[in-house]
Amino acid sequence: MAIITPLKTAAEQQLVEQFANIKAELPGAGAMRKVREDAFAGFEAKGLPHRRLESWRYTDLRALWREAKPLVRRPARPQAIADRLALQTIAGRRFVTIDGVFSAADSDLQGLPAGITARSLAEALTESPDEIAAAFAVPEVARDDGALMLNAAFAQDGVVIEVADGTELDQPIVLLALGTGASEASIVSRSLVRIGAGAKVTVVELQESVGAAPVQINHATSFVIGEGAEVEHVRMVSRQRAETVQVQSLLVELGGHAAFDSVAVAVNCGVLRQQSFLRYGGEHSRAGLRGINLLRKQEHSDVTLVMDHAAAHGESRELFKTIAEGEGTGVFQGKVIVRQHSQKVDGSMKSHALLLNDGATMFNKPELEIFADDVVCGHGATVAQIDGEQLFYLMARGLPRPQAEALVLAAFVGEVSDMVGDEGVREIVGREIDCWLGQREGAPKPGAA
């Protein structure tokens, strides 16, 4: 019988060479070393995700990554990084990575509140590699995900946050990931956030670039949420070069009677794949994944999520709003899985998009896989243009068309942005939305009547 060996692309061949050259230097021994080896072996068998894979059909990473850029090792710290840090106004404990490498000098490590510890991933992998290795496990529902396998194999640094049982923080934990854009490079990082039982925290992730060079980014954030804990999560990807291609993965393990609410915002994002894998590990838990995607020119944002109800009495809510103009492309692929023993599950999934011209595109693919018989689950998706009646109502009251459009669009995404609980974070999200709306073609000029 003939053995067929798939041909590797130039990028896949380069990744094989890179891993062979760097694996001995990556942090983590013992079990972590095996995790990396196994993950890369899985990637070699699968290759880069491509359009023939159902979950990647709209974002062909094999075509987008024609070559594997060199991994950033010891990033420089240009003045633009310091300038951007000085402009960052979110009140909270800030932990900074520069090109995926933890920057202790720019992070708030001194005088941490009681109940919270923070360290770099590289440090954690040196001190307790076997413990951290368990957090690199790829979820069952993402076993074929080549991007996650690459992340597990190559991730060299990031942030590890641990919040003790019963801790309530009055300010957010801010994970600020800055790219220097000094040269074309690959950034692979991972952050781990462990929330103890009964704790209440807000975690904000900001992903920005200050330079001109396009990069390849592969980042994952893993949450392990204890019994009865409440977590609010906000992730904002902005200020990226149009040629930048990145994968942002969110992995959540939810304990019983716990709550996780997330809002993801993509503005000036280049080419972005946002994938979320959430597993209900305990009963009577709830989760909400919401998002806003504002796209122009050739920008592309792919939101792919899996809600895995592996326990009974779970509640899930998904709501995503997309506005696309120019040749912007939005994607929503949502899947809710209800396991056979997971009765009394309540799930709702919605995606709504506004296309502002004929060149913009939106793909919606909601799915339900239900193996239990006592559940309430539904999904819906719409793609439309701006409501002419709403515009007429506003213009009939004296508003010029550009201002009327801006109000309609702001109200459309406001349903999601208003769900951000922290007032300071909500204001920053609002400013990013207003800035994007103000840069639209035909947008009202400052001070216009």
XYZ file of C-alpha atoms in Angstrom:
449
model
C 0.000 0.000 0.000
C 1.379 3.390 -0.981
C 2.149 5.842 1.811
C 1.132 9.403 0.982
C 3.215 12.091 2.667
C 1.668 15.556 2.441
C 4.012 18.194 1.049
C 4.992 20.876 3.542
C 4.707 24.517 2.617
C 7.743 26.789 2.946
C 6.362 28.125 6.248
C 5.812 24.621 7.636
C 9.340 23.579 6.694
C 10.718 26.712 8.329
C 8.751 25.978 11.519
C 10.237 22.480 11.657
C 13.725 23.964 11.411
C 12.976 26.671 13.962
C 11.669 24.204 16.538
C 14.671 21.927 16.105
C 17.001 24.887 16.661
C 15.195 26.468 19.596
C 13.475 23.716 21.596
C 16.433 23.148 23.932
C 16.403 26.844 24.890
C 12.679 27.164 25.576
C 11.804 27.354 29.287
C 10.397 24.290 31.046
C 11.847 20.854 31.709
C 10.315 17.475 32.565
C 6.626 17.281 31.711
C 6.724 20.627 29.933
C 9.383 19.418 27.536
C 7.154 16.481 26.627
C 4.169 18.797 26.181
C 6.141 20.850 23.680
C 7.391 17.802 21.797
C 3.915 16.249 21.616
C 2.320 19.527 20.546
C 4.813 20.022 17.738
C 4.440 16.413 16.609
C 0.699 17.059 16.395
C 1.340 20.178 14.360
C 3.663 18.298 11.995
C 0.923 15.746 11.369
C -1.739 18.410 10.733
C 0.202 21.335 9.307
C -0.995 24.919 9.334
C -4.798 25.264 9.402
C -6.317 25.740 5.967
C -9.680 26.270 4.314
C -10.377 22.553 3.876
C -10.771 22.317 7.661
C -14.350 23.211 8.531
C -13.436 25.381 11.528
C -10.837 27.311 9.478
C -12.628 27.547 6.144
C -12.855 31.352 6.246
C -9.326 32.043 7.533
C -6.715 30.104 5.597
C -3.645 30.389 7.816
C -1.610 28.267 5.426
C -2.187 30.853 2.688
C -1.734 33.829 5.031
C 1.555 32.606 6.508
C 3.571 32.104 3.347
C 6.722 32.098 5.449
C 7.416 31.605 9.146
C 9.015 34.766 10.443
C 11.844 34.382 12.995
C 10.798 34.137 16.639
C 11.443 37.246 18.722
C 13.991 36.395 21.413
C 15.158 39.500 23.264
C 13.074 42.424 22.075
C 14.368 45.977 22.156
C 12.422 48.678 23.968
C 12.079 51.670 21.651
C 10.933 55.058 22.889
C 7.537 54.428 21.274
C 6.906 51.701 23.865
C 7.586 54.106 26.742
C 5.364 56.718 25.099
C 2.526 54.236 24.723
C 2.858 53.075 28.332
C 2.651 56.675 29.486
C -0.633 57.090 27.604
C -2.222 53.987 29.092
C -4.903 55.225 31.498
C -6.734 52.145 32.741
C -6.642 52.140 36.535
C -5.458 48.774 37.763
C -2.488 46.480 38.232
C -0.560 46.411 34.970
C 1.524 43.498 33.695
C 3.372 44.146 30.448
C 4.823 41.964 27.716
C 6.886 43.418 24.889
C 6.900 41.268 21.770
C 5.598 38.440 23.948
C 8.398 38.708 26.548
C 7.467 39.737 30.092
C 8.812 43.161 31.133
C 9.208 43.272 34.902
C 10.430 46.880 34.758
C 7.162 48.045 33.200
C 4.882 45.885 35.369
C 3.313 46.532 38.768
C 5.014 43.804 40.798
C 5.567 45.751 43.994
C 2.939 46.050 46.696
C 0.453 43.661 45.132
C -2.863 43.402 47.001
C -3.283 40.475 49.353
C -4.447 37.368 47.522
C -2.776 37.971 44.164
C 0.585 36.800 42.850
C 2.137 37.487 39.458
C 5.230 36.251 37.646
C 6.440 35.666 34.125
C 5.585 32.431 32.337
C 9.288 31.774 31.792
C 9.881 32.036 35.546
C 6.915 29.786 36.329
C 8.140 27.181 33.832
C 11.565 27.240 35.484
C 10.252 26.965 39.045
C 7.309 24.576 38.580
C 7.288 23.178 35.024
C 5.148 20.122 35.773
C 2.412 22.230 37.360
C 2.313 24.730 34.499
C 2.509 21.996 31.857
C -1.004 20.831 32.745
C -2.368 24.235 31.720
C -0.955 23.796 28.198
C -3.267 20.887 27.428
C -5.259 21.456 24.242
C -9.036 21.170 24.919
C -10.775 18.098 23.534
C -12.846 20.250 21.180
C -9.656 21.770 19.705
C -7.554 18.636 19.240
C -6.999 19.381 15.552
C -6.142 23.055 16.000
C -2.666 23.553 14.537
C -2.408 27.133 15.842
C -2.905 26.006 19.453
C -0.379 23.222 18.952
C 2.162 25.757 17.699
C 1.439 27.961 20.688
C 2.052 25.103 23.122
C 5.271 24.190 21.340
C 6.813 27.653 20.946
C 5.399 29.881 23.734
C 8.424 31.318 25.470
C 6.896 33.820 27.864
C 3.788 35.586 29.077
C 2.172 36.259 32.437
C 0.982 33.903 35.194
C -1.586 35.427 37.563
C -2.972 33.583 40.589
C -5.842 34.927 42.685
C -6.483 33.278 46.033
C -9.838 31.946 47.220
C -12.293 34.631 48.285
C -10.225 37.554 46.961
C -12.146 40.564 45.649
C -10.103 43.106 43.699
C -11.452 46.640 43.390
C -9.307 47.398 40.314
C -8.742 45.389 37.140
C -5.776 43.195 36.347
C -4.423 44.663 33.092
C -2.427 42.422 30.746
C -0.852 44.822 28.264
C 0.803 43.170 25.250
C 2.784 45.637 23.159
C 4.460 44.855 19.863
C 7.476 46.911 18.871
C 6.993 46.316 15.157
C 10.728 46.923 14.829
C 11.150 44.122 12.311
C 9.127 41.358 10.715
C 8.961 38.660 13.362
C 6.881 35.968 15.026
C 5.517 36.480 18.555
C 4.332 33.390 20.439
C 3.161 33.848 24.021
C 0.740 32.505 26.585
C -0.786 33.848 29.773
C -2.353 31.793 32.554
C -4.917 33.209 34.983
C -6.063 31.077 37.912
C -9.004 32.370 39.903
C -9.663 30.797 43.286
C -13.052 29.767 44.671
C -15.361 32.658 45.494
C -13.019 35.306 44.073
C -14.263 38.316 42.082
C -11.943 39.952 39.554
C -11.813 41.904 36.299
C -9.104 41.035 33.777
C -8.383 43.348 30.845
C -6.209 42.301 27.886
C -4.900 44.951 25.505
C -3.011 43.964 22.340
C -1.374 46.859 20.463
C 1.558 47.561 18.166
C 3.635 50.727 18.047
C 5.840 49.966 15.024
C 5.567 49.726 11.272
C 6.660 46.155 10.534
C 3.983 43.468 10.091
C 4.283 40.499 12.442
C 2.790 37.062 13.065
C 1.194 36.766 16.498
C 0.055 33.559 18.178
C -1.153 34.244 21.710
C -3.303 32.198 24.087
C -4.831 33.124 27.439
C -5.963 30.308 29.728
C -8.437 30.867 32.560
C -9.023 28.304 35.302
C -11.983 29.559 37.344
C -12.785 28.073 40.720
C -16.094 27.212 42.387
C -18.362 30.226 42.800
C -15.876 32.717 41.330
C -16.972 35.679 39.220
C -14.742 36.948 36.403
C -15.227 39.827 34.005
C -12.895 39.744 31.005
C -12.309 42.402 28.370
C -9.957 41.926 25.414
C -9.196 44.695 22.948
C -7.058 44.219 19.824
C -6.185 47.525 18.179
C -3.500 49.577 16.418
C -2.223 46.740 14.233
C -0.599 46.961 10.826
C -2.902 45.884 7.999
C -0.433 43.110 7.074
C -0.239 41.706 10.610
C -1.766 38.231 10.959
C -2.594 37.040 14.436
C -4.378 34.260 16.285
C -5.799 35.081 19.706
C -7.014 32.017 21.632
C -9.088 32.094 24.819
C -9.282 28.884 26.868
C -11.640 28.760 29.842
C -12.311 25.994 32.364
C -15.325 27.001 34.435
C -15.978 25.528 37.874
C -19.384 24.988 39.440
C -21.607 27.969 40.374
C -19.103 30.269 38.643
C -19.576 33.144 36.201
C -17.449 34.351 33.289
C -18.401 37.381 31.191
C -16.188 38.440 28.301
C -16.295 41.316 25.818
C -13.833 41.242 22.895
C -13.279 44.359 20.786
C -11.363 44.426 17.482
C -10.506 47.816 15.965
C -7.788 48.342 13.331
C -6.928 44.679 13.781
C -5.254 43.667 10.500
C -6.055 39.995 9.943
C -7.327 38.487 13.184
C -8.589 35.065 14.239
C -10.272 35.151 17.672
C -11.033 31.652 18.882
C -12.574 30.761 22.235
C -12.980 27.351 23.845
C -15.021 27.347 27.042
C -15.776 24.219 29.042
C -18.337 23.977 31.837
C -16.596 21.754 34.367
C -19.205 22.212 37.101
C -22.959 22.624 37.400
C -24.989 25.833 37.758
C -22.432 28.027 35.979
C -22.985 30.773 33.449
C -20.867 32.396 30.784
C -21.300 35.187 28.283
C -19.080 35.818 25.280
C -19.745 39.101 23.500
C -17.814 41.083 20.959
C -17.523 44.065 18.635
C -15.673 43.989 15.308
C -15.101 47.248 13.428
C -13.552 46.544 10.037
C -12.417 48.638 7.086
C -10.193 48.331 4.004
C -9.043 44.666 3.787
C -9.287 43.940 7.517
C -10.501 40.494 8.511
C -11.853 39.318 11.865
C -12.822 35.679 12.391
C -14.692 34.951 15.629
C -14.831 31.209 16.240
C -16.078 29.854 19.544
C -17.065 26.575 21.162
C -19.181 26.437 24.321
C -18.804 22.933 25.717
C -21.577 22.208 28.239
C -19.995 19.232 29.999
C -22.120 19.788 33.137
C -25.816 20.277 33.818
C -27.686 23.502 34.630
C -25.360 25.723 32.582
C -26.223 29.025 30.945
C -24.441 30.480 27.921
C -24.972 33.748 26.080
C -23.143 34.827 22.923
C -23.716 38.144 21.172
C -21.417 39.621 18.502
C -21.822 42.832 16.513
C -19.845 43.541 13.337
C -19.615 46.676 11.215
C -17.689 46.308 7.944
C -16.905 48.816 5.224
C -14.479 48.917 2.313
C -13.449 45.316 1.689
C -13.609 44.339 5.360
C -14.571 40.730 6.120
C -16.278 39.488 9.259
C -16.714 35.867 10.290
C -18.766 34.331 13.086
C -18.586 30.592 13.725
C -20.291 29.663 16.967
C -20.865 26.167 18.277
C -22.748 25.144 21.409
C -22.235 21.534 22.497
C -24.546 19.998 25.093
C -23.310 16.640 26.353
C -25.735 13.784 26.954
C -25.684 14.089 30.742
C -25.907 17.920 30.721
C -29.605 18.504 31.248
C -31.256 21.861 32.014
C -28.885 23.877 29.803
C -30.009 27.309 28.595
C -28.105 28.688 25.594
C -28.546 31.625 23.234
C -26.233 32.621 20.380
C -26.587 35.688 18.126
C -24.504 37.426 15.486
C -25.561 40.710 13.871
C -23.675 42.593 11.162
C -24.038 45.865 9.282
C -22.346 46.121 5.881
C -21.786 49.723 4.838
C -21.027 49.102 1.152
C -21.116 46.362 -1.472
C -17.463 45.350 -1.016
C -17.855 44.339 2.647
C -18.521 40.690 3.540
C -19.919 38.749 6.492
C -20.024 34.985 7.028
C -22.228 33.493 9.755
C -22.188 29.834 10.728
C -23.937 29.123 14.052
C -24.176 25.474 15.151
C -25.861 23.471 17.895
C -24.809 19.947 18.872
C -27.314 18.788 21.461
C -27.206 15.295 22.942
C -29.521 15.986 25.922
C -33.293 16.238 25.763
C -34.120 18.803 28.475
C -32.500 21.978 27.171
C -33.422 25.410 25.820
C -31.000 26.484 23.072
C -31.323 28.747 20.063
C -29.330 30.828 17.625
C -29.849 33.637 15.170
C -27.841 35.675 12.699
C -28.556 38.769 10.619
C -26.662 40.727 7.963
C -28.079 44.057 6.864
C -27.405 47.650 5.872
C -28.104 50.736 7.976
C -31.815 51.033 8.680
C -33.181 53.718 6.372
C -36.085 54.488 8.708
C -33.714 55.228 11.586
C -31.678 57.548 9.370
C -34.823 59.297 8.134
C -36.029 59.818 11.723
C -32.753 61.464 12.756
C -32.304 63.502 9.583
C -35.892 64.748 9.799
C -34.883 66.326 13.103
C -32.070 68.307 11.539
C -29.064 65.991 11.767
C -26.792 65.764 8.694
C -26.571 62.269 7.243
C -22.971 61.586 8.495
C -23.955 62.401 12.073
C -27.138 60.381 11.780
C -25.174 57.381 10.518
C -22.652 57.717 13.350
C -25.448 57.706 15.936
C -27.082 54.620 14.412
C -23.775 52.740 14.293
C -22.834 53.747 17.835
C -26.199 52.515 19.101
C -25.784 49.250 17.174
C -22.530 48.317 18.936
C -23.484 50.060 22.169
C -25.601 47.088 23.187
C -22.342 45.172 23.643
C -20.003 47.914 24.877
C -22.491 48.809 27.614
C -21.995 45.295 29.001
C -18.452 46.175 30.147
C -18.895 46.423 33.909
C -15.827 48.460 34.894
C -16.576 52.124 34.239
C -12.995 53.104 33.347
C -12.607 50.215 30.909
C -16.006 50.954 29.392
C -14.946 54.551 28.736
C -11.783 53.431 26.944
C -13.739 50.978 24.801
C -16.166 53.767 23.991
C -13.341 56.092 22.944
C -11.924 53.456 20.588
C -15.354 53.004 19.006
C -15.869 56.769 18.668
C -12.414 57.131 17.113
C -13.174 54.443 14.533
C -16.521 55.999 13.703
C -14.841 59.399 13.373
C -12.349 58.018 10.837
C -15.017 56.610 8.539
C -15.277 57.993 5.041
C -17.848 60.769 5.184
C -17.766 60.892 8.999
C -18.641 64.255 10.572
C -15.617 66.464 11.257
C -14.931 67.649 14.824
C -17.039 70.700 15.547
C -19.321 70.123 12.554
C -22.864 71.288 13.019
